[in-house]
PDB file of C-alpha atoms in Angstrom:
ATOM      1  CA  UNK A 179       0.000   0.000   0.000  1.00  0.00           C
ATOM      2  CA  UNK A 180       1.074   3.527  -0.847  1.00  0.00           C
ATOM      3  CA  UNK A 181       1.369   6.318   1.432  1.00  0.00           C
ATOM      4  CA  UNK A 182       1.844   9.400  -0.265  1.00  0.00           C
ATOM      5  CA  UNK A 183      -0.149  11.914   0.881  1.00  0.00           C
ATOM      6  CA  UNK A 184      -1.440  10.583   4.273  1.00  0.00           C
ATOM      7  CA  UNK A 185      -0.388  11.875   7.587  1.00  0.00           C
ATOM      8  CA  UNK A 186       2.315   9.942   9.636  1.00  0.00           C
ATOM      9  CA  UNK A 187       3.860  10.258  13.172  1.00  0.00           C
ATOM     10  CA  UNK A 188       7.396  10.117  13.910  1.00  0.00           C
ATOM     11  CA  UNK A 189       8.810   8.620  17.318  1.00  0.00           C
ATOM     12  CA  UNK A 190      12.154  10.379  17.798  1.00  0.00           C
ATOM     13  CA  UNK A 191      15.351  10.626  19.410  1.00  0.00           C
ATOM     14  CA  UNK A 192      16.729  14.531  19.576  1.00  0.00           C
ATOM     15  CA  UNK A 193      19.419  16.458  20.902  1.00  0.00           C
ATOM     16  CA  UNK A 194      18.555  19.481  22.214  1.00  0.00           C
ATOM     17  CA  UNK A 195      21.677  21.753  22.396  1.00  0.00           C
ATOM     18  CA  UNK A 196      23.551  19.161  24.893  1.00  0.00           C
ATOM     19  CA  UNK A 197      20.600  17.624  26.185  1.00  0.00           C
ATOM     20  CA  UNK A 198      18.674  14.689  24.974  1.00  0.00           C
ATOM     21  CA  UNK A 199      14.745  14.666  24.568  1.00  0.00           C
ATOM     22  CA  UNK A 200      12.086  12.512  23.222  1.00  0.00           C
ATOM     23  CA  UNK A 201       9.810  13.718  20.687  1.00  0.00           C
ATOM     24  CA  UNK A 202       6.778  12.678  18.498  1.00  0.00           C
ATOM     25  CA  UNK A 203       6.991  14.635  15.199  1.00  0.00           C
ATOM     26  CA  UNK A 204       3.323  14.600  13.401  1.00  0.00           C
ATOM     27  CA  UNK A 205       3.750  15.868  10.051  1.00  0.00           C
ATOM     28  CA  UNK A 206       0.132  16.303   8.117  1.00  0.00           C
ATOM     29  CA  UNK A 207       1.967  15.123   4.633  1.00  0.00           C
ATOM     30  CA  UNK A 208       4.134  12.662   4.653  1.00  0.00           C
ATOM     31  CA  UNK A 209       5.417  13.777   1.223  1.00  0.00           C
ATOM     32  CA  UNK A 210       6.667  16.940   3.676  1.00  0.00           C
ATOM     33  CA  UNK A 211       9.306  14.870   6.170  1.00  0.00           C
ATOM     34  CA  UNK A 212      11.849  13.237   3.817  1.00  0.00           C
ATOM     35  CA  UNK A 213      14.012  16.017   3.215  1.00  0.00           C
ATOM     36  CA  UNK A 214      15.044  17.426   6.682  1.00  0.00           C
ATOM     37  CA  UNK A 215      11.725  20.331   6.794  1.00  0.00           C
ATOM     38  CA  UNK A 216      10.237  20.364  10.390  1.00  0.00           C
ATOM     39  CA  UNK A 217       7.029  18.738  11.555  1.00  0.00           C
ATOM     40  CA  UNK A 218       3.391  20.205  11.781  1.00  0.00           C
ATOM     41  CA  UNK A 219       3.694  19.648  14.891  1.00  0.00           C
ATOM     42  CA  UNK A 220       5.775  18.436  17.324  1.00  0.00           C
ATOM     43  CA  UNK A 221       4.890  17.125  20.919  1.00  0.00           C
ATOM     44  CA  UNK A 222       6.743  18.879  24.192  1.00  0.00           C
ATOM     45  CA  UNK A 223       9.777  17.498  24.961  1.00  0.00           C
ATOM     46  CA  UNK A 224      10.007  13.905  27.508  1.00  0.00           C
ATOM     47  CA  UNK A 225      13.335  12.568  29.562  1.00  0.00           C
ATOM     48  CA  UNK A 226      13.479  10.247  31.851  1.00  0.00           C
ATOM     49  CA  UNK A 227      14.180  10.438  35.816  1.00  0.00           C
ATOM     50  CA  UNK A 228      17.616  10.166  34.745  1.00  0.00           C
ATOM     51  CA  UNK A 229      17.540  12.534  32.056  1.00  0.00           C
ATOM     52  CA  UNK A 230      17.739  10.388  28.710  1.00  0.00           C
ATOM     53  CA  UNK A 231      15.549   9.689  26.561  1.00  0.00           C
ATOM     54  CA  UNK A 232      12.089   8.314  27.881  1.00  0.00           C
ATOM     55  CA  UNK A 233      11.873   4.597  27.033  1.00  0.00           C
ATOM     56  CA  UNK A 234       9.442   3.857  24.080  1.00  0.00           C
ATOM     57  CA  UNK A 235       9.036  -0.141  24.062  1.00  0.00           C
ATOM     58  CA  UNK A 236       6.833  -2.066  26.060  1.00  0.00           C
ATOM     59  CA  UNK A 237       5.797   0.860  28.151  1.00  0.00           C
ATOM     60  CA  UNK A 238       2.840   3.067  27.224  1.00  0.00           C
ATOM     61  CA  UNK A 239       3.632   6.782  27.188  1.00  0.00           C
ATOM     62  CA  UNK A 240       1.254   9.445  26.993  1.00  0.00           C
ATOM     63  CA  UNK A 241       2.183  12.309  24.976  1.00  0.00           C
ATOM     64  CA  UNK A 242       1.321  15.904  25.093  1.00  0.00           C
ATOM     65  CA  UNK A 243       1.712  18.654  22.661  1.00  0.00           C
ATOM     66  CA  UNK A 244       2.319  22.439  23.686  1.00  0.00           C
ATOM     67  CA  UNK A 245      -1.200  23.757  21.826  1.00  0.00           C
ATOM     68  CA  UNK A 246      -3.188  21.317  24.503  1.00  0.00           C
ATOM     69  CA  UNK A 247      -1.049  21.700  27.443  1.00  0.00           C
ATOM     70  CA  UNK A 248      -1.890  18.337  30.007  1.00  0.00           C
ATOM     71  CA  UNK A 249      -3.403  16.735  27.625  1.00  0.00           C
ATOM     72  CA  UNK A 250      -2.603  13.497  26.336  1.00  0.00           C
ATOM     73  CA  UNK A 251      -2.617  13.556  22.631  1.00  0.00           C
ATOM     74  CA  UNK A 252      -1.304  10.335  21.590  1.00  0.00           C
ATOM     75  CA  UNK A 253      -0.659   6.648  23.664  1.00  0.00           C
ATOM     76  CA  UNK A 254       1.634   4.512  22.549  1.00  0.00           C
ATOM     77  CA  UNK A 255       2.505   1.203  22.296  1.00  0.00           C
ATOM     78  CA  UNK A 256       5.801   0.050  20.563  1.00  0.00           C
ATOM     79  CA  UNK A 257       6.239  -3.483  21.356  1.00  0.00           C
ATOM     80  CA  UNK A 258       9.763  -4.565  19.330  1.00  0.00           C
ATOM     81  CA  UNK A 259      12.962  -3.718  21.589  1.00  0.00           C
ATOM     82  CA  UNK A 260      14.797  -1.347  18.540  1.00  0.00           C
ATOM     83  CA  UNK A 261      18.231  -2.792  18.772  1.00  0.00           C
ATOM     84  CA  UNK A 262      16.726  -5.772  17.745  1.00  0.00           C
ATOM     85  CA  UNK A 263      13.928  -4.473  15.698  1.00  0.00           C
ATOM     86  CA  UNK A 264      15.436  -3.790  11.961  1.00  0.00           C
ATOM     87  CA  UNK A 265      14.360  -1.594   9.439  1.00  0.00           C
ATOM     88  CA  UNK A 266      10.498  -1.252   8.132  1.00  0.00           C
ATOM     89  CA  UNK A 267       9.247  -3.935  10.588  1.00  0.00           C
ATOM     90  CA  UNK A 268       6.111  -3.410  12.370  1.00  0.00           C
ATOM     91  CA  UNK A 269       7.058  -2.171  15.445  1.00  0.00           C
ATOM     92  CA  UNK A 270       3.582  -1.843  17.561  1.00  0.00           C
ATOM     93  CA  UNK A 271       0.791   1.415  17.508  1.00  0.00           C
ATOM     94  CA  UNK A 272       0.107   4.726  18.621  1.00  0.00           C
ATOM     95  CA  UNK A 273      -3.618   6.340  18.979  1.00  0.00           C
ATOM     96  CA  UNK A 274      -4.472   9.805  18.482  1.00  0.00           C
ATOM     97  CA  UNK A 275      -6.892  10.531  21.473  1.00  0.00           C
ATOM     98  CA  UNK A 276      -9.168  13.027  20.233  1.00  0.00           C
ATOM     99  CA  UNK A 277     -10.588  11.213  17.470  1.00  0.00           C
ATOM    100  CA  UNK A 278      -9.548   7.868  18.376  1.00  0.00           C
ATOM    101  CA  UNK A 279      -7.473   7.240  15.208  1.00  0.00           C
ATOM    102  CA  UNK A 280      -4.908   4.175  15.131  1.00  0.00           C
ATOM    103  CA  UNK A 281      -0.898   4.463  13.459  1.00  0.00           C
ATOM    104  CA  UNK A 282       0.777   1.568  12.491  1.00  0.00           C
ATOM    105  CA  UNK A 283       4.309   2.026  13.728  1.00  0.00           C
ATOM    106  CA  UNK A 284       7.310   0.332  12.240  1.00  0.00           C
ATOM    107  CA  UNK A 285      11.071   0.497  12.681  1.00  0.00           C
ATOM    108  CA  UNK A 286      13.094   3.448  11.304  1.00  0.00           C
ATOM    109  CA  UNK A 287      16.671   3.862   9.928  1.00  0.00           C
ATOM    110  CA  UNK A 288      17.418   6.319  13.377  1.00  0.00           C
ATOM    111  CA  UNK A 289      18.016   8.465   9.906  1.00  0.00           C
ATOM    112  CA  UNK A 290      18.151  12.451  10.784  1.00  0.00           C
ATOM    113  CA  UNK A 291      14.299  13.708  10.602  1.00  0.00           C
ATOM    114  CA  UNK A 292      15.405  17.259  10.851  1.00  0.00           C
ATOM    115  CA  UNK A 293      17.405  19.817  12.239  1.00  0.00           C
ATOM    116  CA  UNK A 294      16.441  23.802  13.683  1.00  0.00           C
ATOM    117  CA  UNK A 295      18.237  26.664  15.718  1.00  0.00           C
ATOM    118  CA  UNK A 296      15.935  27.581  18.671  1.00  0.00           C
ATOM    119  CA  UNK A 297      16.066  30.734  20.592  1.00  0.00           C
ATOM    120  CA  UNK A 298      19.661  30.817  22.279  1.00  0.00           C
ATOM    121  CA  UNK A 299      19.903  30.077  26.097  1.00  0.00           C
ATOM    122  CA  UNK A 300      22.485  32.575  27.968  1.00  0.00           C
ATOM    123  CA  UNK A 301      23.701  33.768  24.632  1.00  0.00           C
ATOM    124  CA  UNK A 302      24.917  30.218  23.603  1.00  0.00           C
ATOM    125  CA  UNK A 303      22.913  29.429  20.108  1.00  0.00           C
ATOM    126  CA  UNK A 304      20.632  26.074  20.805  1.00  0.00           C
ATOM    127  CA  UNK A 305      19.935  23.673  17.953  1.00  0.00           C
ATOM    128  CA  UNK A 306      17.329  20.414  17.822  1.00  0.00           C
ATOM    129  CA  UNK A 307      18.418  17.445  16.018  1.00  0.00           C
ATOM    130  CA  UNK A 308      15.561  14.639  15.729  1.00  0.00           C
ATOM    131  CA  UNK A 309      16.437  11.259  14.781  1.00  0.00           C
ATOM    132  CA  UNK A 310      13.425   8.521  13.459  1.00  0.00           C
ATOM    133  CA  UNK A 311      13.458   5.576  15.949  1.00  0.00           C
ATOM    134  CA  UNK A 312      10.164   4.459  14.687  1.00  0.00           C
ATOM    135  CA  UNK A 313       7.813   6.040  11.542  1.00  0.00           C
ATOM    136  CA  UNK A 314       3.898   5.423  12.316  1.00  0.00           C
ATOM    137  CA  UNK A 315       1.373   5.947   9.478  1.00  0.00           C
ATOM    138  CA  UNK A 316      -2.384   5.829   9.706  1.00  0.00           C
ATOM    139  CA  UNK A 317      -4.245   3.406   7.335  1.00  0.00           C
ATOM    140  CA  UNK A 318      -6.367   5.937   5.432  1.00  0.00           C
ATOM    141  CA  UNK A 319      -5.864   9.253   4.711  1.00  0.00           C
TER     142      UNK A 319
END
């Protein structure tokens, strides 16, 4: 099946400045998100206690963006463990919450999604670098 055209969720791995984050990029086109240009939207930033990226398999996490602050958005659930998941296979799901709609999630190439400067932090310039762990497309457009 083709997927030009349809909407499609990335699960990523970024750097933010030093830092790392985790990030769900939604992009409304996925004819828009194979040449480095940023996202529709992208979901507010996760770590874990420790402050590394949150852990996406075989825990559910429940994702926010910043224009519906405390809301959960999407719920995942990534099922493969990714160092032993390869490339394009199904991975697990993630459901948008509002309308209920499912994404078929499958293993990425941890290729670069894209890469911005954000406003500098005590004068120091801050980029975000977003890598594809997993890419998760809906089934219809």
């Amino acid at each position: 099946h083709t997927l030009n055209g349809t909407e499609i969720n990335y699960i990523a791995n970024c750097i933010h400045g030093d830092y790392p984050v985790s990030h769900i990029a939604y992009y409304i086109n996925i004819d828009n998100s194979h040449d480095g240009q940023l996202p529709t939207a992208l979901s507010d930033p996760y770590r874990d206690k420790n402050g590394d990226w949150i852990t996406w398999e075989g825990q559910q996490q429940n994702i926010t963006f910043p224009d519906r602050p405390g809301v959960p958005i999407i719920e995942t659930d990534i099922g493969c463990i990714s160092k032993k998941c390869k490339f394009t296979l199904f991975a697990g799901s993630i459901r948008r919450t509002f309308d209920l709609k499912p994404f078929i999630c499958f293993r990425d190439n941890d290729r670069e999604l894209f890469s911005t400067s954000l406003a500098p932090k005590n004068g120091v310039p801050q980029n975000l670098t977003c890598n594809s762990l997993y890419y998760c497309a809906s089934n219809n457009k």
